Coordinates of C-alpha atoms in Angstrom, one line a residue:
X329 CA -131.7 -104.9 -7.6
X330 CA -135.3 -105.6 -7.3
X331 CA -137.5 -104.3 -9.7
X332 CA -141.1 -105.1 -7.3
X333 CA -142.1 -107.1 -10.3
X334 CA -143.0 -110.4 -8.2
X335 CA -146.2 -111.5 -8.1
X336 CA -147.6 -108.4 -10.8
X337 CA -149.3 -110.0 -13.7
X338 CA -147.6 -108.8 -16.8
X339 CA -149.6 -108.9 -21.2
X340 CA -147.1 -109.0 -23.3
X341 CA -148.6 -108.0 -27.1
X342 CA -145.9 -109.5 -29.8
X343 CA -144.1 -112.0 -27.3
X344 CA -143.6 -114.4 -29.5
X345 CA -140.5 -113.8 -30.9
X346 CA -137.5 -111.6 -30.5
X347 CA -137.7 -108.5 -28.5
X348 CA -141.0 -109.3 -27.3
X349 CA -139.9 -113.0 -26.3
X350 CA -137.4 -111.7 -24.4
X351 CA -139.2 -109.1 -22.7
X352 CA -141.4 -112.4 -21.8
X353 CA -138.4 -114.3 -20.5
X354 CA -136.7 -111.7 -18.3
X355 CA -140.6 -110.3 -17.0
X356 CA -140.5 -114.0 -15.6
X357 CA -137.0 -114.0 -14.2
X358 CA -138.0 -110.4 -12.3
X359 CA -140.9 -112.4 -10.6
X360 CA -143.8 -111.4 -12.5
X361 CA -146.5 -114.0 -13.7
X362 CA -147.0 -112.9 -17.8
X363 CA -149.9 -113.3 -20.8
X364 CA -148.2 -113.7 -24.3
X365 CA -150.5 -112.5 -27.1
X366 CA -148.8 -113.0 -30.1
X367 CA -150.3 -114.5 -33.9
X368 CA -148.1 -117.5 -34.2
X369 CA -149.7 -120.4 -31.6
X370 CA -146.7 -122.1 -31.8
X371 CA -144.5 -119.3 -30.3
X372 CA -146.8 -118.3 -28.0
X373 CA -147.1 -121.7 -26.5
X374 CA -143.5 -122.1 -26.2
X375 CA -142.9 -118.5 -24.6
X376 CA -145.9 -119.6 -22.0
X377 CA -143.8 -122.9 -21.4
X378 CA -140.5 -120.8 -20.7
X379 CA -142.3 -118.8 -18.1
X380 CA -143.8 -122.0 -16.6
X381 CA -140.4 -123.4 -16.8
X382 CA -138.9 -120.5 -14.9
X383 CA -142.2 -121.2 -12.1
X384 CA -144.6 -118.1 -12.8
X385 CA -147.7 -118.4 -14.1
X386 CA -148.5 -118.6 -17.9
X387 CA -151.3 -117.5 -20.0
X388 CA -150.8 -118.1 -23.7
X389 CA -153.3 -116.4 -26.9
X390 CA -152.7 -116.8 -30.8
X391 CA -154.1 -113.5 -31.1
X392 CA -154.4 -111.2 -34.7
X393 CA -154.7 -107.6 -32.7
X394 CA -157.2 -106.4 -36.0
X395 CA -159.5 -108.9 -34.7
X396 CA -160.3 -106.7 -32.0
X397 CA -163.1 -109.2 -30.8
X398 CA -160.8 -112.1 -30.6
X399 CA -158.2 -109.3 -28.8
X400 CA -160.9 -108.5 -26.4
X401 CA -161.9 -112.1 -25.7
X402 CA -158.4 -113.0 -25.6
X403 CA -157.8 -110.3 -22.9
X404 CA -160.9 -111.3 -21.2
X405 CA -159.5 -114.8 -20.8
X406 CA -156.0 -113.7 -19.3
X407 CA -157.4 -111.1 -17.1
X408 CA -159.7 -114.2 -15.6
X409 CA -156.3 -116.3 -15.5
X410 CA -153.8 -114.1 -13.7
X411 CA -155.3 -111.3 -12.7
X412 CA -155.4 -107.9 -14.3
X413 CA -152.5 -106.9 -16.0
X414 CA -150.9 -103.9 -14.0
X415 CA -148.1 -104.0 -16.6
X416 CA -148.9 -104.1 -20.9
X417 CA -145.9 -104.6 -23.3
X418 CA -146.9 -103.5 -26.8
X419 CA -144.3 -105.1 -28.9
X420 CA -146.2 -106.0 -32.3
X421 CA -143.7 -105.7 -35.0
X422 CA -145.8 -106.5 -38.5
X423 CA -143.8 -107.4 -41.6
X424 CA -143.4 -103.9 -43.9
X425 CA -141.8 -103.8 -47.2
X426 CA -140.3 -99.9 -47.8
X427 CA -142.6 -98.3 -50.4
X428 CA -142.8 -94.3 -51.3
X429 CA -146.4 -93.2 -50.5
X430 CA -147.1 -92.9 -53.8
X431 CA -146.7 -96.3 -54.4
X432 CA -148.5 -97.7 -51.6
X433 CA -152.2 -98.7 -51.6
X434 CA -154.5 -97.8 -49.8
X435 CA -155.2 -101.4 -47.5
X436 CA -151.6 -101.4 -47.2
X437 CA -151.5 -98.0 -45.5
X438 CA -154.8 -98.3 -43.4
X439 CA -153.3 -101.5 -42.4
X440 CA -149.8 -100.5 -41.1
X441 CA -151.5 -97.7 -39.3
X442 CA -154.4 -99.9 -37.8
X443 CA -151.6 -102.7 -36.7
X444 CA -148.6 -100.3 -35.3
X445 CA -151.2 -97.6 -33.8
X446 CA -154.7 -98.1 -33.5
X447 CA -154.5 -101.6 -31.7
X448 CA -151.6 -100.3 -29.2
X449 CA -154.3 -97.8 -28.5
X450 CA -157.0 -100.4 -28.2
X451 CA -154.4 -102.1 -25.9
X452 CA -153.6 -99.5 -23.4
X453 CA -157.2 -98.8 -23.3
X454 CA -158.1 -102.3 -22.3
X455 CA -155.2 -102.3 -19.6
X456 CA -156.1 -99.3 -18.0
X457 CA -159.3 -100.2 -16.3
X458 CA -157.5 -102.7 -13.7
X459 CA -154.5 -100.3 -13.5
X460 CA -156.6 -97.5 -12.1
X461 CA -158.5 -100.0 -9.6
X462 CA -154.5 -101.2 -8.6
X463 CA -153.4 -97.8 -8.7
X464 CA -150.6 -99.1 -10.2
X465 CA -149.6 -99.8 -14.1
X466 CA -146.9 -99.4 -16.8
X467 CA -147.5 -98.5 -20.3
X468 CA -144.4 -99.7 -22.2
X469 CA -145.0 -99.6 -26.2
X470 CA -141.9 -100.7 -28.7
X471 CA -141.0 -98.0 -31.1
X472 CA -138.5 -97.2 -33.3
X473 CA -135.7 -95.4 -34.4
X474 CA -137.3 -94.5 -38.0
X475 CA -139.7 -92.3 -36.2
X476 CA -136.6 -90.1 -35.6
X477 CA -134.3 -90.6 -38.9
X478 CA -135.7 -90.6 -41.7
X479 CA -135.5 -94.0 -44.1
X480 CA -136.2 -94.6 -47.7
X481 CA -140.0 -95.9 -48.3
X482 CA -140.7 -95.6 -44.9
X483 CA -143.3 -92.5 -44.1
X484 CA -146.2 -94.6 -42.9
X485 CA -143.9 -96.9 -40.8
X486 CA -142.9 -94.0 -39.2
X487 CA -145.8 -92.0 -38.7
X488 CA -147.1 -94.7 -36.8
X489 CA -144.0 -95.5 -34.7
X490 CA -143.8 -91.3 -33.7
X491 CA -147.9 -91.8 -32.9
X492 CA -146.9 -94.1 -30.1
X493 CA -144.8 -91.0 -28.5
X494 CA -147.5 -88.6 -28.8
X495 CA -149.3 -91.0 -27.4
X496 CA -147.5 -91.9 -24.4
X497 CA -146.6 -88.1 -23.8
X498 CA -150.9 -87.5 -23.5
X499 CA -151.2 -91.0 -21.6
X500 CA -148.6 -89.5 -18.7
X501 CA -150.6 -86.4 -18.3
X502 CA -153.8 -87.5 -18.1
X503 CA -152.6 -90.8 -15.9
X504 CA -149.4 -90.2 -14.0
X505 CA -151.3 -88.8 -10.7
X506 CA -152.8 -91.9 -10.6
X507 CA -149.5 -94.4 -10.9
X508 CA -149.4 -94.7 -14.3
X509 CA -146.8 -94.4 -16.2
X510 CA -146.4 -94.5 -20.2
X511 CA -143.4 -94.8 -22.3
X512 CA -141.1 -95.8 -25.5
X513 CA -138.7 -98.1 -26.1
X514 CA -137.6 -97.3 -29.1
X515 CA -134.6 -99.8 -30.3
X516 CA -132.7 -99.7 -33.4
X517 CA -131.9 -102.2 -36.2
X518 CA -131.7 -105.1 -33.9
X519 CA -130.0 -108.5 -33.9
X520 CA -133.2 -110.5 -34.1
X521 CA -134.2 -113.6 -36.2
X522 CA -136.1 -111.4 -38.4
X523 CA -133.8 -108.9 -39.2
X524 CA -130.7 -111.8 -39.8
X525 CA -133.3 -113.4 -42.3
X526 CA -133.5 -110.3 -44.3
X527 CA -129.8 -109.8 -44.4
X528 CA -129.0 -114.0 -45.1
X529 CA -126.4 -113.5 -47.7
X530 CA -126.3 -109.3 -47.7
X531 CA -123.2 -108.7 -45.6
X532 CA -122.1 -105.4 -47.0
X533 CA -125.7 -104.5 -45.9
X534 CA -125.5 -105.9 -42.3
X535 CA -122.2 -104.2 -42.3
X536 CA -123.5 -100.9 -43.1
X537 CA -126.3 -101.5 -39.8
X538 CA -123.1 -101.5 -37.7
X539 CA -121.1 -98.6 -39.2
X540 CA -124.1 -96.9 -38.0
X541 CA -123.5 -97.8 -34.4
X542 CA -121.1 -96.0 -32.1
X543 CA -120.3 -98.9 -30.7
X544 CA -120.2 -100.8 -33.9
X545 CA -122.3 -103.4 -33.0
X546 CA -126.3 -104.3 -33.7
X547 CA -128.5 -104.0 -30.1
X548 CA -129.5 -107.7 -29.3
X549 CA -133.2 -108.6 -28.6
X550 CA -131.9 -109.1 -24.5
X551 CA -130.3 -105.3 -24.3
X552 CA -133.6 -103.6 -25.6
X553 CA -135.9 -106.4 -23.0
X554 CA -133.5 -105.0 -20.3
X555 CA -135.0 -101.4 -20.9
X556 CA -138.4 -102.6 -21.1
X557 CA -138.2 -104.3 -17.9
X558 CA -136.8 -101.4 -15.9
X559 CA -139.4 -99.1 -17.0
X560 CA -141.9 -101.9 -16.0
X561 CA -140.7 -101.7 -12.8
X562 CA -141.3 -99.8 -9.6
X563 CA -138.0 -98.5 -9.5
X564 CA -139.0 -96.3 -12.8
X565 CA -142.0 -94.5 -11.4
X566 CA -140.6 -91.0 -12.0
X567 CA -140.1 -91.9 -16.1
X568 CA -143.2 -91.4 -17.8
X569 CA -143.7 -89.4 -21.0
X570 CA -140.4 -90.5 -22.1
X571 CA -138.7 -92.0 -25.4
X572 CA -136.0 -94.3 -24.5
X573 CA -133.7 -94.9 -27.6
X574 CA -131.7 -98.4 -27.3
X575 CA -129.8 -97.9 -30.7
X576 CA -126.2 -98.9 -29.4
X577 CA -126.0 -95.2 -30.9
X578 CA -127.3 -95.2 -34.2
X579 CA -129.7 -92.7 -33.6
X580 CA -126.9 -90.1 -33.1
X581 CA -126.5 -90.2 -36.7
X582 CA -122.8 -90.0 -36.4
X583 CA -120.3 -89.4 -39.3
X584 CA -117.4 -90.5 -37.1

């Protein structure tokens, strides 16, 4: 099936690693030429080589997105590159340790909330310039289940994780006439590097991940890039607005 990806010019925010690397890899399979903004320059780098590899176009950035002018020279510098981006991937996934409000300080809380909100903002805001010239764009931002279940220590994480769907819910009325569309992805626990790292030696805990599945199995980095890609693509114009859960069904909350 072709997704009219080839020859769009894709910003991937977070492609460094895991869901957001693979977003990068199969963006690049579907045709499209893709900017990889992530903090790491190493991973970045490589993920720009892998699209090379597969013969699109490449733009890599070692970006921190609360620099906002390094972000905004950094998007400068892709836009002159490849184009501007008709399709953003916001796919930042900062490292949170699960603290009860009480307990958390203030720089810790402005921080999550500047990192997992206010810069996807900055983001889309950025992108949507050359969409509306193109008359043509896709708003995809990375969510997650905890916005929907509740989880120990996690209120902040989670308040800014559900500010991404109010946010996408506004975006597609005020842009959706104009061929924009805005949605979530929002995966559960997921079999990335990360997550494996912080269960190394915790199996009972890993096992408990996948009780929580219907399936019983964790959602692999490539199932929730599949999702992002389709609603990247032409064929999705009618989904906007929309929260798209790829959980392998843990966010049914099952007891069977």
């Amino acid at each position: 099936m072709d997704l009219g990806l080839t020859g769009k010019t894709a910003l991937v925010v977070g492609g460094g690693r895991g869901i957001g690397r693979a977003t990068v890899r199969l963006l690049a399979q579907e045709g499209a030429h893709v900017a990889v903004f992530s903090r790491t320059a190493s991973e970045v780098d490589d993920a720009a080589a892998e699209v090379r590899a597969i013969g699109r176009k490449a733009f890599a950035a070692s970006v921190d997105v609360l620099d906002r002018p390094k972000f905004h020279a950094a998007f400068d510098a892709a836009q002159s590159a490849l184009g501007a981006p008709s399709v953003l991937v916001w796919c930042v996934a900062p490292f949170w340790k699960p603290t009860r409000l009480q307990h958390l300080p203030d720089e810790e809380l402005d921080q999550l909330l500047a990192t997992d909100l206010s810069a996807a903002l900055v983001a889309c805001r950025r992108a949507l310039d050359g969409m509306l010239e193109l008359q043509f764009g896709r708003l995809v931002l990375v969510g997650s289940l905890v916005s929907q279940v509740g989880i120990a220590g996690g209120t902040a994480y989670a308040a800014a994780k559900a500010g991404l769907e109010g946010a996408v819910r506004a975006l597609s009325v005020d842009y959706a006439r104009r061929g924009i569309t805005a949605n979530v992805v929002s995966p559960g626990f997921t079999a990335s590097e990360r997550l494996e790292q912080r269960l190394a030696g915790d199996p009972e805990q890993r096992e408990k991940l996948v009780r929580h599945t219907t399936r019983r199995a964790l959602v692999t980095p490539a199932e929730v890039a599949e999702a992002i890609v389709f609603l990247c693509s032409t064929r999705a114009a009618a989904i906007t607005g929309t929260v798209l859960e790829v959980t392998a069904g843990a966010h049914l909350n099952t007891l069977w």
